PDB file of C-alpha atoms in Angstrom:
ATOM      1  CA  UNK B 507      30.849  83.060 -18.137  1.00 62.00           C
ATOM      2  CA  UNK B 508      33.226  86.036 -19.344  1.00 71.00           C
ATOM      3  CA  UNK B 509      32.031  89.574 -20.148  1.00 77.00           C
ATOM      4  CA  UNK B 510      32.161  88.997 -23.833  1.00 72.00           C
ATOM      5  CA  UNK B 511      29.433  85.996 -23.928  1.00 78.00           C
ATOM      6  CA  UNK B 512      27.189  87.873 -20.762  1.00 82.00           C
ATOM      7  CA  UNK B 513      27.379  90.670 -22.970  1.00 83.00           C
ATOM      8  CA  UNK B 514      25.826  89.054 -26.302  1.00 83.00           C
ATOM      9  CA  UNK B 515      22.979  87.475 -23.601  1.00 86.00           C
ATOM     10  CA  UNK B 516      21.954  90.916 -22.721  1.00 87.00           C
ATOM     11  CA  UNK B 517      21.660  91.987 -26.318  1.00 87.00           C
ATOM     12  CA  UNK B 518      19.559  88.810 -27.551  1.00 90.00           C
ATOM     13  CA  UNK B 519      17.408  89.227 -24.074  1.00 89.00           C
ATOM     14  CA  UNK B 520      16.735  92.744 -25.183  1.00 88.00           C
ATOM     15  CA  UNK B 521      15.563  91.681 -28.821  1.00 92.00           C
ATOM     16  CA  UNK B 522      13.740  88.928 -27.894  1.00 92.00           C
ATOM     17  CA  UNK B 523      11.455  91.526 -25.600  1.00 90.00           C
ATOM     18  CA  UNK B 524      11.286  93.916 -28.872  1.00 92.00           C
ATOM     19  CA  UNK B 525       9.933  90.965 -30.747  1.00 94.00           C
ATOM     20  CA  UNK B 526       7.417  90.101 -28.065  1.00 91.00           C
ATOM     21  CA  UNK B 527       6.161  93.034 -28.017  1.00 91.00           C
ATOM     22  CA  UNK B 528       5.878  93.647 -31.672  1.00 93.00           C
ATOM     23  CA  UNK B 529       4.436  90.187 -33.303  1.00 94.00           C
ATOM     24  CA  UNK B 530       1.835  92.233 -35.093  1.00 93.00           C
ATOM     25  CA  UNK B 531       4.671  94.020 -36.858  1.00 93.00           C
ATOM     26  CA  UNK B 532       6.910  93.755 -39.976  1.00 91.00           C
ATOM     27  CA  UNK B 533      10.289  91.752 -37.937  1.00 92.00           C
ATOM     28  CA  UNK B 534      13.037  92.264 -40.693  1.00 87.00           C
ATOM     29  CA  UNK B 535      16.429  91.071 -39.881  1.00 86.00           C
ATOM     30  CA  UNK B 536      17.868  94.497 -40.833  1.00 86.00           C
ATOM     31  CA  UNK B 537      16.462  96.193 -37.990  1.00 87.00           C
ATOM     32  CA  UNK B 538      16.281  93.561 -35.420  1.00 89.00           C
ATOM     33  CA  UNK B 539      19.925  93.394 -35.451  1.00 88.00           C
ATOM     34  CA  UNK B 540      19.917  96.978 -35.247  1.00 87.00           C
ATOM     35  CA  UNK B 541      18.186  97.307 -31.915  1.00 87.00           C
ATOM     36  CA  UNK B 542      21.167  94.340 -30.644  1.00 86.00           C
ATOM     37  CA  UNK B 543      23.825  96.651 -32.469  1.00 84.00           C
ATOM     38  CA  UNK B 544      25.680  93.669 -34.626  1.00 82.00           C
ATOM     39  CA  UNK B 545      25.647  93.216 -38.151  1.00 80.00           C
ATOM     40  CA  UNK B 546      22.642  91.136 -39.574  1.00 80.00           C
ATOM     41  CA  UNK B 547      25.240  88.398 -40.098  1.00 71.00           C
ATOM     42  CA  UNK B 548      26.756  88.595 -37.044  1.00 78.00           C
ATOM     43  CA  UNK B 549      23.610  88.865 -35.494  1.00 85.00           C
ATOM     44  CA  UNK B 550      22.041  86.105 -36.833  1.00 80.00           C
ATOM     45  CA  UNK B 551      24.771  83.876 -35.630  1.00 81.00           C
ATOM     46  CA  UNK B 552      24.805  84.954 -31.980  1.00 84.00           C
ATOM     47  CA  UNK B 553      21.105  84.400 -32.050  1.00 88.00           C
ATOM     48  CA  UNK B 554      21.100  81.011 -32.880  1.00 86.00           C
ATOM     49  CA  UNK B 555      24.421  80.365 -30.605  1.00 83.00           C
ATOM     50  CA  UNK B 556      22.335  82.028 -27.380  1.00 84.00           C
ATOM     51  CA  UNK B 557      18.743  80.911 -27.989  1.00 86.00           C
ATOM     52  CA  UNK B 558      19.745  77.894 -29.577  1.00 87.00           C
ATOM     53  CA  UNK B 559      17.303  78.281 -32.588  1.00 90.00           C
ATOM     54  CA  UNK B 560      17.311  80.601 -35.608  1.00 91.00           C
ATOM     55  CA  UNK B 561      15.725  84.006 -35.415  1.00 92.00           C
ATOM     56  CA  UNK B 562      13.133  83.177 -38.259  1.00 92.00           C
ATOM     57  CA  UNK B 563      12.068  80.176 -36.196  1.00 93.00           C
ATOM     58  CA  UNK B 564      11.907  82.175 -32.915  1.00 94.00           C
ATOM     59  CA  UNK B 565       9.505  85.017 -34.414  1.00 95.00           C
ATOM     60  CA  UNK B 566       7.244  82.153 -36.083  1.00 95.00           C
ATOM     61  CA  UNK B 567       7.181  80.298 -33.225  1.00 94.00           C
ATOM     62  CA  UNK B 568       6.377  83.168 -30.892  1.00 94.00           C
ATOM     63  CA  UNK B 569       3.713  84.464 -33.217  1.00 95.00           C
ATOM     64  CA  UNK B 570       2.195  80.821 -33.241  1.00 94.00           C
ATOM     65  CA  UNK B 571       1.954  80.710 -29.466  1.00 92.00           C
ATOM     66  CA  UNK B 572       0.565  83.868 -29.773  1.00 92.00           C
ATOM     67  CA  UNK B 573      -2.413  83.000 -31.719  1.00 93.00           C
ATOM     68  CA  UNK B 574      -2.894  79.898 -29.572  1.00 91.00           C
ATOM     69  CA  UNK B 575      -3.048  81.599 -26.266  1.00 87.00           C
ATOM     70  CA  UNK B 576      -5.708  83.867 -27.712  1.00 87.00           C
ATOM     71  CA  UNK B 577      -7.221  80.758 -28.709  1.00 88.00           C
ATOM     72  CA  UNK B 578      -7.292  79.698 -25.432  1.00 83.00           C
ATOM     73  CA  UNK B 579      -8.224  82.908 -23.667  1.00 77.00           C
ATOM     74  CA  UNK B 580     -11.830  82.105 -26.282  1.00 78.00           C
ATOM     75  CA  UNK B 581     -10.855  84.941 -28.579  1.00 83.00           C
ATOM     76  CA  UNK B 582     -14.225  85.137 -31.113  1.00 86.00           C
ATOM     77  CA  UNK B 583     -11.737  86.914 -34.047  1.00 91.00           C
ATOM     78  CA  UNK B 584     -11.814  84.838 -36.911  1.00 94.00           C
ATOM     79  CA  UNK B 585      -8.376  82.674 -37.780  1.00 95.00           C
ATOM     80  CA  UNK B 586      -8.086  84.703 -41.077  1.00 94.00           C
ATOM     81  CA  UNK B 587      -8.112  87.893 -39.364  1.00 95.00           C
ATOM     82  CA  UNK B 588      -5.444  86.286 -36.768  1.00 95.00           C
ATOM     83  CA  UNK B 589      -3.342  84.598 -39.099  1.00 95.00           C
ATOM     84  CA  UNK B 590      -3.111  87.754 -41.281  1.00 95.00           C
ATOM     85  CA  UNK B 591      -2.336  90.229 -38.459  1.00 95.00           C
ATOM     86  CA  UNK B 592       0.858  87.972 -37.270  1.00 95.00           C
ATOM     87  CA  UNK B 593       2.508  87.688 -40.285  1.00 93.00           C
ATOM     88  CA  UNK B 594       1.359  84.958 -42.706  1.00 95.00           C
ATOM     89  CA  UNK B 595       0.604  85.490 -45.713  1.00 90.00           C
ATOM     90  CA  UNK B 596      -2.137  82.885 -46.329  1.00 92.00           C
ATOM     91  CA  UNK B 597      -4.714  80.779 -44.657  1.00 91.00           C
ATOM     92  CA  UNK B 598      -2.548  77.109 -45.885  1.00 92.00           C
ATOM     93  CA  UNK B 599       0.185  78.291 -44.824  1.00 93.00           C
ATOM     94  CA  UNK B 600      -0.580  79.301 -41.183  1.00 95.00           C
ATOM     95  CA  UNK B 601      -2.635  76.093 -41.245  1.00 95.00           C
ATOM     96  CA  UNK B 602       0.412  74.369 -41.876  1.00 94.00           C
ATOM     97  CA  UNK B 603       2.792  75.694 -39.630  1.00 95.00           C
ATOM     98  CA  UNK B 604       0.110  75.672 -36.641  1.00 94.00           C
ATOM     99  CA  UNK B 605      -0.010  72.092 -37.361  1.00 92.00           C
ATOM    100  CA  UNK B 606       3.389  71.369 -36.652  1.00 91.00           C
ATOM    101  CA  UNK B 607       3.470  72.747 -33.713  1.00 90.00           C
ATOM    102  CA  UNK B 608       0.133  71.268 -32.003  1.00 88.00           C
ATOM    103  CA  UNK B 609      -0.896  68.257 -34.402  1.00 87.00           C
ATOM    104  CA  UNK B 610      -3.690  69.325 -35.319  1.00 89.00           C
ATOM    105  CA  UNK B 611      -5.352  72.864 -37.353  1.00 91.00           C
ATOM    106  CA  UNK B 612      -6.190  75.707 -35.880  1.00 93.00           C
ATOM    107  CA  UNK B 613     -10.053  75.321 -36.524  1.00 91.00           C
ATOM    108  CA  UNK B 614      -9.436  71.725 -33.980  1.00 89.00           C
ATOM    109  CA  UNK B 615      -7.614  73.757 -31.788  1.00 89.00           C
ATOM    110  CA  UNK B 616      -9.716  76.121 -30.947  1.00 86.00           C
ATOM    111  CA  UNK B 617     -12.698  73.398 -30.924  1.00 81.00           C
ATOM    112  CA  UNK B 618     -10.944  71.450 -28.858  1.00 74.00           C
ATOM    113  CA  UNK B 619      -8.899  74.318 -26.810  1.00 59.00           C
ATOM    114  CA  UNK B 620      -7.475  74.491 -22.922  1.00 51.00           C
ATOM    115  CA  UNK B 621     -10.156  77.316 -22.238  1.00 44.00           C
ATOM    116  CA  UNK B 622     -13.584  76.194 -20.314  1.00 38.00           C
ATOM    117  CA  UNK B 623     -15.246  75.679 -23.220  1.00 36.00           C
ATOM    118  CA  UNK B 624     -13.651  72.986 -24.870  1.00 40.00           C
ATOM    119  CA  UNK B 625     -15.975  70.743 -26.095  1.00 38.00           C
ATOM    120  CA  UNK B 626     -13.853  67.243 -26.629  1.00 34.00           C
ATOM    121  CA  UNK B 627     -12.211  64.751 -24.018  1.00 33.00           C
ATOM    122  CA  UNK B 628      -8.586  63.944 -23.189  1.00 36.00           C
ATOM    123  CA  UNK B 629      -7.274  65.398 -27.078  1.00 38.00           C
ATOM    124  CA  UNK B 630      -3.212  65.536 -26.531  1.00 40.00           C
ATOM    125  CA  UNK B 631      -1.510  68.211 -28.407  1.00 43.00           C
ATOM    126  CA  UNK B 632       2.230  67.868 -29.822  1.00 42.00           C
ATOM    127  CA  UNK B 633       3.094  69.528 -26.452  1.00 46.00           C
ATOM    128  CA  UNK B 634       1.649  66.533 -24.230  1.00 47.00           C
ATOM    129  CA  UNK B 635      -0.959  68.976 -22.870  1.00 43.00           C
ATOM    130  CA  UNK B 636      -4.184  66.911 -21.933  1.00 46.00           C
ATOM    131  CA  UNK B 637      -7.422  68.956 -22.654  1.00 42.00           C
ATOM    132  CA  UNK B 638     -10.289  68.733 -20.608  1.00 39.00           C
ATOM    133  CA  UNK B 639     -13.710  68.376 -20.951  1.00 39.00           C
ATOM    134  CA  UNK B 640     -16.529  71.326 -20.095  1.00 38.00           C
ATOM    135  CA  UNK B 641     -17.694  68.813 -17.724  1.00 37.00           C
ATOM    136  CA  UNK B 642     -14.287  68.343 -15.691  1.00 40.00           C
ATOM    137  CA  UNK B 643     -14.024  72.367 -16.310  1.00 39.00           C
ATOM    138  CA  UNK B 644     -16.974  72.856 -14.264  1.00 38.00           C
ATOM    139  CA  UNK B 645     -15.804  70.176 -11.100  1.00 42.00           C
ATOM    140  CA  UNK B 646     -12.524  71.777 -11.684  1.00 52.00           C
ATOM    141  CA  UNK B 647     -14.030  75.390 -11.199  1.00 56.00           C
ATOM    142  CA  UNK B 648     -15.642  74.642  -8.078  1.00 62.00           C
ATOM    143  CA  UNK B 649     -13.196  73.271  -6.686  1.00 66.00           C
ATOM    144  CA  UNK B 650     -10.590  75.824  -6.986  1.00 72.00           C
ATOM    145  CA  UNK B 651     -13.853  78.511  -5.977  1.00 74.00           C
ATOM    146  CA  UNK B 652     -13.543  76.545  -2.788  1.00 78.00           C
ATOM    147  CA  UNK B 653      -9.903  76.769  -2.702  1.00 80.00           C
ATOM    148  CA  UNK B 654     -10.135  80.886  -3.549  1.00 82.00           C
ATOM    149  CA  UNK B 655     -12.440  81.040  -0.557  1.00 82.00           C
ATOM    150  CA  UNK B 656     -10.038  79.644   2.197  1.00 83.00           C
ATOM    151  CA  UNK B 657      -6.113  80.826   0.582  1.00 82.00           C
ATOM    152  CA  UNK B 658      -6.936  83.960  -1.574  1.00 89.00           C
ATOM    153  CA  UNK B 659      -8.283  87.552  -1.712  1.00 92.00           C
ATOM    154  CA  UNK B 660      -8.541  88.440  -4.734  1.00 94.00           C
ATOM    155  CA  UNK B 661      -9.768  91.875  -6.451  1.00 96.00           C
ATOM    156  CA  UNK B 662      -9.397  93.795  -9.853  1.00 97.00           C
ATOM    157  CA  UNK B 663      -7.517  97.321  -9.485  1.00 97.00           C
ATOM    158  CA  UNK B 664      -5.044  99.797 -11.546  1.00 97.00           C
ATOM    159  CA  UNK B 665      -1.329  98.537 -10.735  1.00 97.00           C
ATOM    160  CA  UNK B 666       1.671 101.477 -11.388  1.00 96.00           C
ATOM    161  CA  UNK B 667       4.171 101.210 -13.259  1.00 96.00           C
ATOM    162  CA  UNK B 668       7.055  99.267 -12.021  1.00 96.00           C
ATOM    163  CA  UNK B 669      10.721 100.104 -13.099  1.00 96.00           C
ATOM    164  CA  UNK B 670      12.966  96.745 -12.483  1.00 95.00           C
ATOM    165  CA  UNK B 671      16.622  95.653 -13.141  1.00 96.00           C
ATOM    166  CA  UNK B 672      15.946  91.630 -14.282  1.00 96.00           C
ATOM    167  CA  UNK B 673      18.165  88.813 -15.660  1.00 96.00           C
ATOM    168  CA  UNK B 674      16.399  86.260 -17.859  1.00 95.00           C
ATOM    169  CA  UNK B 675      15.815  82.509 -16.880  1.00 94.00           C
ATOM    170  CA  UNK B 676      14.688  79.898 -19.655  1.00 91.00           C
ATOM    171  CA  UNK B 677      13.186  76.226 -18.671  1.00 90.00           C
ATOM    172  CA  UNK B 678      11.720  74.645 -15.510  1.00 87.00           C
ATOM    173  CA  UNK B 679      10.337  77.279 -12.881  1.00 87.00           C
ATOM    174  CA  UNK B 680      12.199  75.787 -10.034  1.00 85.00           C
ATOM    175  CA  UNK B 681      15.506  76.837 -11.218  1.00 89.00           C
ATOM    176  CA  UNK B 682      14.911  80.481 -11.316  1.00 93.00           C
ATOM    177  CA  UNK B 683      16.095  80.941  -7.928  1.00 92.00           C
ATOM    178  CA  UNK B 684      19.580  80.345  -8.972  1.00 94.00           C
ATOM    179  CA  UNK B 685      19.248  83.890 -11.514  1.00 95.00           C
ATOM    180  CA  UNK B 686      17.854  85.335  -8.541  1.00 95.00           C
ATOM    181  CA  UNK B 687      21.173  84.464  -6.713  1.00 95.00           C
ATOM    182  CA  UNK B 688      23.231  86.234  -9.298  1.00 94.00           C
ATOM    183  CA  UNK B 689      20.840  89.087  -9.920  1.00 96.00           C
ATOM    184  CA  UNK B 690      21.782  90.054  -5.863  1.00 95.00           C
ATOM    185  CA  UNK B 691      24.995  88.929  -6.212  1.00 94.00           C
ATOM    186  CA  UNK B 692      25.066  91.997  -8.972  1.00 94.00           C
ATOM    187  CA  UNK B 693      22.739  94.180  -7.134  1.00 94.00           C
ATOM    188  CA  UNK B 694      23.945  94.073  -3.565  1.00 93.00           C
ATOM    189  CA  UNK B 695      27.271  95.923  -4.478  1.00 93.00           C
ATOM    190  CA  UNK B 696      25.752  98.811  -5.932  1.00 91.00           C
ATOM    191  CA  UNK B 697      23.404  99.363  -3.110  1.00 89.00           C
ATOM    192  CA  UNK B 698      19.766  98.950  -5.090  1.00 90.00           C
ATOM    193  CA  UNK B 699      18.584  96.737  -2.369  1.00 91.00           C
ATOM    194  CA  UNK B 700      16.938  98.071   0.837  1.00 88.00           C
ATOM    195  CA  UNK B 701      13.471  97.630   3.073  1.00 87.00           C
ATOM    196  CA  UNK B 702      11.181  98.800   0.033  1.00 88.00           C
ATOM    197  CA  UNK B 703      13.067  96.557  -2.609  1.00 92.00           C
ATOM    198  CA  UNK B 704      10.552  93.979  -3.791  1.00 95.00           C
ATOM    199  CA  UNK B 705      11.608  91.050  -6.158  1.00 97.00           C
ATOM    200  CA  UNK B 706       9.223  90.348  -8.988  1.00 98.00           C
ATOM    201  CA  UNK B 707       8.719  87.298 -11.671  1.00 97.00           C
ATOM    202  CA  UNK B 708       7.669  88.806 -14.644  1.00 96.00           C
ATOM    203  CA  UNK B 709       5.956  85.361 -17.303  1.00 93.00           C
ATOM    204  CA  UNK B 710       6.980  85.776 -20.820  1.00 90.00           C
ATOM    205  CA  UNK B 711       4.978  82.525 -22.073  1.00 86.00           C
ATOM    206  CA  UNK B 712       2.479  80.372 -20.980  1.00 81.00           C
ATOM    207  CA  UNK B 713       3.670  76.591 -20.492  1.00 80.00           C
ATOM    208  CA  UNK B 714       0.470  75.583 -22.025  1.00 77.00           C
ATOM    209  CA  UNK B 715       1.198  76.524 -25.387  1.00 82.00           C
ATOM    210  CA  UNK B 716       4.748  76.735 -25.146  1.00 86.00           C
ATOM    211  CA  UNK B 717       7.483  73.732 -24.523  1.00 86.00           C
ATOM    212  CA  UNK B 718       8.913  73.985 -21.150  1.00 86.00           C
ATOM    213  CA  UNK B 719      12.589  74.439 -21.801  1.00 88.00           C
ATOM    214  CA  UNK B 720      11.944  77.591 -24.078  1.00 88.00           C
ATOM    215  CA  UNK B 721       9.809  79.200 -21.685  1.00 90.00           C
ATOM    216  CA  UNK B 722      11.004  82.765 -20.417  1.00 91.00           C
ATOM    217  CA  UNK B 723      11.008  84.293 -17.133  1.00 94.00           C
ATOM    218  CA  UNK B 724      12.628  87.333 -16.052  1.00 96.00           C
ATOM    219  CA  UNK B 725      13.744  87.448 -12.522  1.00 97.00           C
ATOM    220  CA  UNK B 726      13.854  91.089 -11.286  1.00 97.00           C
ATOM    221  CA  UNK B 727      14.134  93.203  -8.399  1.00 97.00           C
ATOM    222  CA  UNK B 728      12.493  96.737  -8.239  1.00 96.00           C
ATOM    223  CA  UNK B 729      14.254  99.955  -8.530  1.00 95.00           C
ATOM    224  CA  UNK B 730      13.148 103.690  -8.092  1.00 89.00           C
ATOM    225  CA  UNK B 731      15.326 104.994 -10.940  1.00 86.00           C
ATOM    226  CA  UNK B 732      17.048 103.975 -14.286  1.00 80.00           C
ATOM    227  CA  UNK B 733      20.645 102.938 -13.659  1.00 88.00           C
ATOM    228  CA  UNK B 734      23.672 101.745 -15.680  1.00 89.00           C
ATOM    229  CA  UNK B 735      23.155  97.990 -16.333  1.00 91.00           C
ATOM    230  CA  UNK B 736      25.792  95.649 -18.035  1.00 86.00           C
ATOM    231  CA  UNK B 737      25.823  92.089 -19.467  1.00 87.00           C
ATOM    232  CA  UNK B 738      22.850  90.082 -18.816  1.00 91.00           C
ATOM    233  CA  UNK B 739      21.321  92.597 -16.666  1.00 95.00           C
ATOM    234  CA  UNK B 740      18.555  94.488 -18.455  1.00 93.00           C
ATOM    235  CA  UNK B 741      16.131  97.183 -17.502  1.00 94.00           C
ATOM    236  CA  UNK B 742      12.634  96.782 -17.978  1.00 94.00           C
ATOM    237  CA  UNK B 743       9.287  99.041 -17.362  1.00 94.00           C
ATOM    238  CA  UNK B 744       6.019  97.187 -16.547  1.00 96.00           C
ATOM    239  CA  UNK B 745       3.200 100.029 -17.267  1.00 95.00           C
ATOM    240  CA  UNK B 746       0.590 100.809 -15.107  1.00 96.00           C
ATOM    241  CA  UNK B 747      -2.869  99.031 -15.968  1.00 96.00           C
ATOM    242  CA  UNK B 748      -5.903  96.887 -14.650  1.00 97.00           C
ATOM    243  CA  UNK B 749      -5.022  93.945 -13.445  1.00 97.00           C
ATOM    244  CA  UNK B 750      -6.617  91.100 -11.625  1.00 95.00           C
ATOM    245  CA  UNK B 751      -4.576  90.842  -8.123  1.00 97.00           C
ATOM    246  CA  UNK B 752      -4.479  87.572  -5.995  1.00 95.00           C
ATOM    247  CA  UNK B 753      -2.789  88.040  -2.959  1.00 96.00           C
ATOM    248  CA  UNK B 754      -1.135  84.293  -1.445  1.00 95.00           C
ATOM    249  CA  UNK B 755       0.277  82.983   0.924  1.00 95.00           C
ATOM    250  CA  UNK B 756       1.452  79.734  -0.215  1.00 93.00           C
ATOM    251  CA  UNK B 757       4.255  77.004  -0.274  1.00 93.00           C
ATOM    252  CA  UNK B 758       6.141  76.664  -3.393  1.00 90.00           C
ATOM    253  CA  UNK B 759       4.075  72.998  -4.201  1.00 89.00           C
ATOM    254  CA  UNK B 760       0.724  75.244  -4.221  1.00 89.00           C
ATOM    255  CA  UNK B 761       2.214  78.041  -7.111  1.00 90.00           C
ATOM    256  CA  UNK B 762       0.194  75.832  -9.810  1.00 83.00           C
ATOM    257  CA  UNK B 763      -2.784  76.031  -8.049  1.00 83.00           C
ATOM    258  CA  UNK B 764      -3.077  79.433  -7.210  1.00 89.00           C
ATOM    259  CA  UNK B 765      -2.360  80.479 -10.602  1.00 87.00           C
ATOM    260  CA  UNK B 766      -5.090  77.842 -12.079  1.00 79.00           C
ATOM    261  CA  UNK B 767      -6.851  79.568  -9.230  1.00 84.00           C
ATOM    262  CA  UNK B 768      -6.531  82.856 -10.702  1.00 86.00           C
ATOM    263  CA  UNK B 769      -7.103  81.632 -14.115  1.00 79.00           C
ATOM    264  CA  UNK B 770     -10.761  80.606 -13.148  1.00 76.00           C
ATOM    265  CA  UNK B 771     -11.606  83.597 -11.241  1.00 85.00           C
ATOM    266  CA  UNK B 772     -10.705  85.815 -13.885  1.00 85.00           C
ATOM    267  CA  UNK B 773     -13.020  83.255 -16.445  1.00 74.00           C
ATOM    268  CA  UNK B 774     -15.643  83.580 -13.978  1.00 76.00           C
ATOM    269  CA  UNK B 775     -16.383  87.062 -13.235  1.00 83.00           C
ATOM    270  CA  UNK B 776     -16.273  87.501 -17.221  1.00 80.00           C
ATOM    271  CA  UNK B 777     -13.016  89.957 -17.150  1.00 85.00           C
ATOM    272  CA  UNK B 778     -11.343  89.656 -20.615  1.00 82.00           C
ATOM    273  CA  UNK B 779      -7.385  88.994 -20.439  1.00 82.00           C
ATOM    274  CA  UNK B 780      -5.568  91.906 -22.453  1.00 84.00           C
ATOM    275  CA  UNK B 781      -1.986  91.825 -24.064  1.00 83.00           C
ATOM    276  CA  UNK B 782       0.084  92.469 -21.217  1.00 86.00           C
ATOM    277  CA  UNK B 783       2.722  91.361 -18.616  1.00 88.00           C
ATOM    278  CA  UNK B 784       1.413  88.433 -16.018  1.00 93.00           C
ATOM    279  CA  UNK B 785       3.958  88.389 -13.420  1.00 96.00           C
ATOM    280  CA  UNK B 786       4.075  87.377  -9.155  1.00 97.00           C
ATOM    281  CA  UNK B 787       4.842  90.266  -6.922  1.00 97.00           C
ATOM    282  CA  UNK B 788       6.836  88.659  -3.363  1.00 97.00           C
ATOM    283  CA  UNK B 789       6.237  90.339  -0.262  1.00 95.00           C
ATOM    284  CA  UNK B 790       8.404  88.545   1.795  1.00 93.00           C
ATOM    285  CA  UNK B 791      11.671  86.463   1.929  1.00 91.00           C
ATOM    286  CA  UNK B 792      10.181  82.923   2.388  1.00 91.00           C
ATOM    287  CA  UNK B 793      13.524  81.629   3.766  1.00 91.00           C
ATOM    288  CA  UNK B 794      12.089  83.578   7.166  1.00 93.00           C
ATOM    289  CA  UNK B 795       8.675  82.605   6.690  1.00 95.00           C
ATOM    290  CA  UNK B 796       7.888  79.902  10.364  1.00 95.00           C
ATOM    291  CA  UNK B 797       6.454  77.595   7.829  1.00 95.00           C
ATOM    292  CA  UNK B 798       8.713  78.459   4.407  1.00 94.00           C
ATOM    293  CA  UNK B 799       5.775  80.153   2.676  1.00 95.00           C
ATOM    294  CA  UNK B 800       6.403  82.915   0.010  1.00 96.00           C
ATOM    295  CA  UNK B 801       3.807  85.810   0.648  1.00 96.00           C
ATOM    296  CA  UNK B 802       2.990  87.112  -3.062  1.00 96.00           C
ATOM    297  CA  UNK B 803       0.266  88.618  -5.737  1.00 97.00           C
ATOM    298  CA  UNK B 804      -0.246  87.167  -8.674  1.00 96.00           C
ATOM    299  CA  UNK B 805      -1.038  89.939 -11.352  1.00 96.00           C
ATOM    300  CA  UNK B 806      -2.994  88.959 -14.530  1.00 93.00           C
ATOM    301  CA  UNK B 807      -3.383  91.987 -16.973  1.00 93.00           C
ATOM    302  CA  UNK B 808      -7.217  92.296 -17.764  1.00 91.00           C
ATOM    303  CA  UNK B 809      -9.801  94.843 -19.641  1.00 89.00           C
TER     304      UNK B 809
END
């Protein structure tokens, strides 16, 4: 990869977080391909080339996973209110376009939802999700309560902020360890990485509402100060909040569970998941672990 095309990856990687964190917001092209410093022609084109779909498409998808994992999370706003706040302009029209994403309206969706309350059997979205009964939900719950009991300690407390240097990663989970490769392979010659340097996996969707191979992760390392960063290397600042905090220790076959494990505990003790950054904080290199385990928290933002 030469300097020109890792350079364009850092730019769209640094818009796409600007939309993220601005769904609710008037997204013109004009000053979206401000904030990546090309022309909104040029732009547009380098956008498609690197995310490999147009940057209308990306903010409409985006905003329709949005409303969905609220939908999920048992959000009691109405879908008018929802659909109005991301950007459409009418109820038919964000019926529509929900519908082609999930096959089948929003109203169904949220009757028939991935949260604990969903009230149908076995209903298969357009993503090949499975949705569960309240039934399983409960046999489910107690079963990873038992689980909790023996692997976890979890407890709710006010995280700093983190500062972190972080390459992207988009797809399958178990190929982020080759960015991590190349994010030391960066770091290690300008001498970021010592004893207190902890790596973090910061979540930018949720597999459940999104298809795997445009789901985001951003593989970082921690850092004390700002520094210069080039090509696909970004900054980023996680803010300090309340966050639910599981700490594991776990094989990399058991991360599923012990975020499904986290998932329930947050559902049962009634905490409310806020807009904010889920990510896994690693202790420890698991490479030295006697049994290859990776020593983490999981961090799920909640009010």
């Amino acid at each position: 990869m030469n300097a020109t095309t890792k350079e364009y990856i850092g730019r769209i990687n640094k818009v796409m977080d600007y939309i993220e964190r601005n769904l609710d917001q008037d997204l013109n092209l004009s000053e979206i391909s401000r904030i990546a410093c090309y022309s909104p022609f040029h732009f547009h084109r380098i956008f498609s080339v690197i995310s490999g779909e147009t940057i209308n498409a990306f903010i409409t998808r985006k905003r329709i996973e949005k409303i969905a994992s609220q939908l999920i999370a048992g959000t009691e706003t109405p879908l008018a209110e929802l659909a109005s706040k991301y950007g459409f302009n009418s109820a038919s029209s964000f019926t529509r376009t929900f519908s082609k994403f999930y096959g089948m309206s929003p109203s169904e969706f949220r009757e028939n939802g991935l949260g604990p309350f969903s009230k149908i059997s076995k209903v298969a979205s357009k993503n090949g999700k499975e949705l569960v009964t309240f039934e399983q939900y409960i046999c489910s719950s107690k079963t990873i309560n038992d689980w909790i009991m023996k692997n976890a300690q979890i407890e709710v407390k006010q995280m700093p902020a983190i500062k972190l240097v972080y390459m992207k990663h988009m797809g399958s989970f178990d190929k982020i360890g080759m960015v991590y490769e190349k994010l030391f392979q960066w770091a290690g010659p300008k001498g970021i990485l010592g004893p207190n340097t902890k790596t973090i996996t910061v979540y930018h969707d949720d597999p459940k509402v999104t298809e795997m191979s445009k789901v985001r992760q951003s593989a970082g390392i921690t850092i004390s100060n700002d520094l210069k960063v080039d090509g696909e290397v970004g900054l980023m600042n996680l803010p300090e909040g309340k966050f639910a905090v599981g700490r594991f220790e776990i094989g990399v076959m058991e991360f599923e569970k012990a975020w499904d494990s986290m998932c329930v505990w947050v559902a049962d003790k009634g905490y409310t998941v806020r807009d904010g950054d889920y990510f896994e904080l690693y202790h420890n290199d698991h490479t030295q672990h006697p049994e290859q385990k990776f020593i983490l928290d999981i961090c799920i933002p909640v009010d």
